[in-house]
Amino acid sequence: MNHSKATINRINGQKGGRPKQDSNIRIELPNIDLVILTPIQYSSLLEKYGYELLEKALHILDNWLKSGSKYAVKYVGKNNYAHFRADGWVVNEAKRS
């Protein structure tokens, strides 16, 4: 496959391309195996929801990812920041419990 220089720049995140996130930068959370968040994302969520609610939500999401359902398998190994929307199921489930 022969890419032009402009296409390669877009793929690499230059000149209008979407920059790739480094998947190696992740925070290690105790008792959480499969949820992937960067330190900046974790601190943002901590500020937004507080420690107790965030810990509940992390455990709920981690258990769902471990369940192995056909939907959960799609999100294993990927950044999970998008699951923590204020109107999302993870946060609502954490508020209920």
Short mmCIF file of C-alpha atoms in Angstrom, two decimals, residues 12-66:
data_model
loop_
_atom_site.label_atom_id
_atom_site.label_comp_id
_atom_site.label_asym_id
_atom_site.label_seq_id
_atom_site.Cartn_x
_atom_site.Cartn_y
_atom_site.Cartn_z
CA ASN A 12 0.34 9.95 12.51
CA GLY A 13 -1.80 12.75 13.97
CA GLN A 14 -0.25 15.68 12.15
CA LYS A 15 -1.97 18.19 9.88
CA GLY A 16 -5.56 17.49 10.81
CA GLY A 17 -5.31 13.85 11.76
CA ARG A 18 -6.51 12.63 15.12
CA PRO A 19 -3.52 12.10 17.42
CA LYS A 20 -3.19 8.59 18.71
CA GLN A 21 -3.33 8.13 22.46
CA ASP A 22 -0.50 6.25 24.04
CA SER A 23 -2.13 3.13 25.47
CA ASN A 24 0.89 2.53 27.70
CA ILE A 25 0.00 5.53 29.88
CA ARG A 26 -2.53 4.17 32.32
CA ILE A 27 -3.15 4.36 36.02
CA GLU A 28 -2.89 1.23 38.13
CA LEU A 29 -5.96 0.95 40.32
CA PRO A 30 -6.10 -1.40 43.31
CA ASN A 31 -8.57 -4.31 42.88
CA ILE A 32 -9.44 -3.07 39.36
CA ASP A 33 -8.06 -5.24 36.58
CA LEU A 34 -9.68 -4.33 33.27
CA VAL A 35 -10.67 -0.65 33.50
CA ILE A 36 -8.19 1.55 31.64
CA LEU A 37 -7.91 5.25 32.49
CA THR A 38 -5.08 7.73 32.19
CA PRO A 39 -3.99 9.63 35.32
CA ILE A 40 -5.52 12.84 33.94
CA GLN A 41 -8.84 11.11 33.27
CA TYR A 42 -8.86 9.53 36.73
CA SER A 43 -8.23 12.85 38.46
CA SER A 44 -10.95 14.49 36.34
CA LEU A 45 -13.46 11.81 37.33
CA LEU A 46 -12.39 12.02 40.96
CA GLU A 47 -13.01 15.76 40.94
CA LYS A 48 -16.36 15.35 39.18
CA TYR A 49 -17.89 12.46 41.16
CA GLY A 50 -15.93 12.13 44.39
CA TYR A 51 -13.99 9.15 45.71
CA GLU A 52 -16.84 6.92 46.94
CA LEU A 53 -19.03 7.17 43.84
CA LEU A 54 -16.06 6.73 41.51
CA GLU A 55 -14.87 3.62 43.35
CA LYS A 56 -18.36 2.08 43.12
CA ALA A 57 -18.53 2.91 39.41
CA LEU A 58 -15.06 1.46 38.78
CA HIS A 59 -16.01 -1.83 40.45
CA ILE A 60 -19.29 -2.00 38.52
CA LEU A 61 -17.52 -1.43 35.20
CA ASP A 62 -14.73 -3.86 36.07
CA ASN A 63 -17.23 -6.60 36.93
CA TRP A 64 -19.11 -5.96 33.69
CA LEU A 65 -15.90 -6.21 31.67
CA LYS A 66 -15.06 -9.47 33.45
#
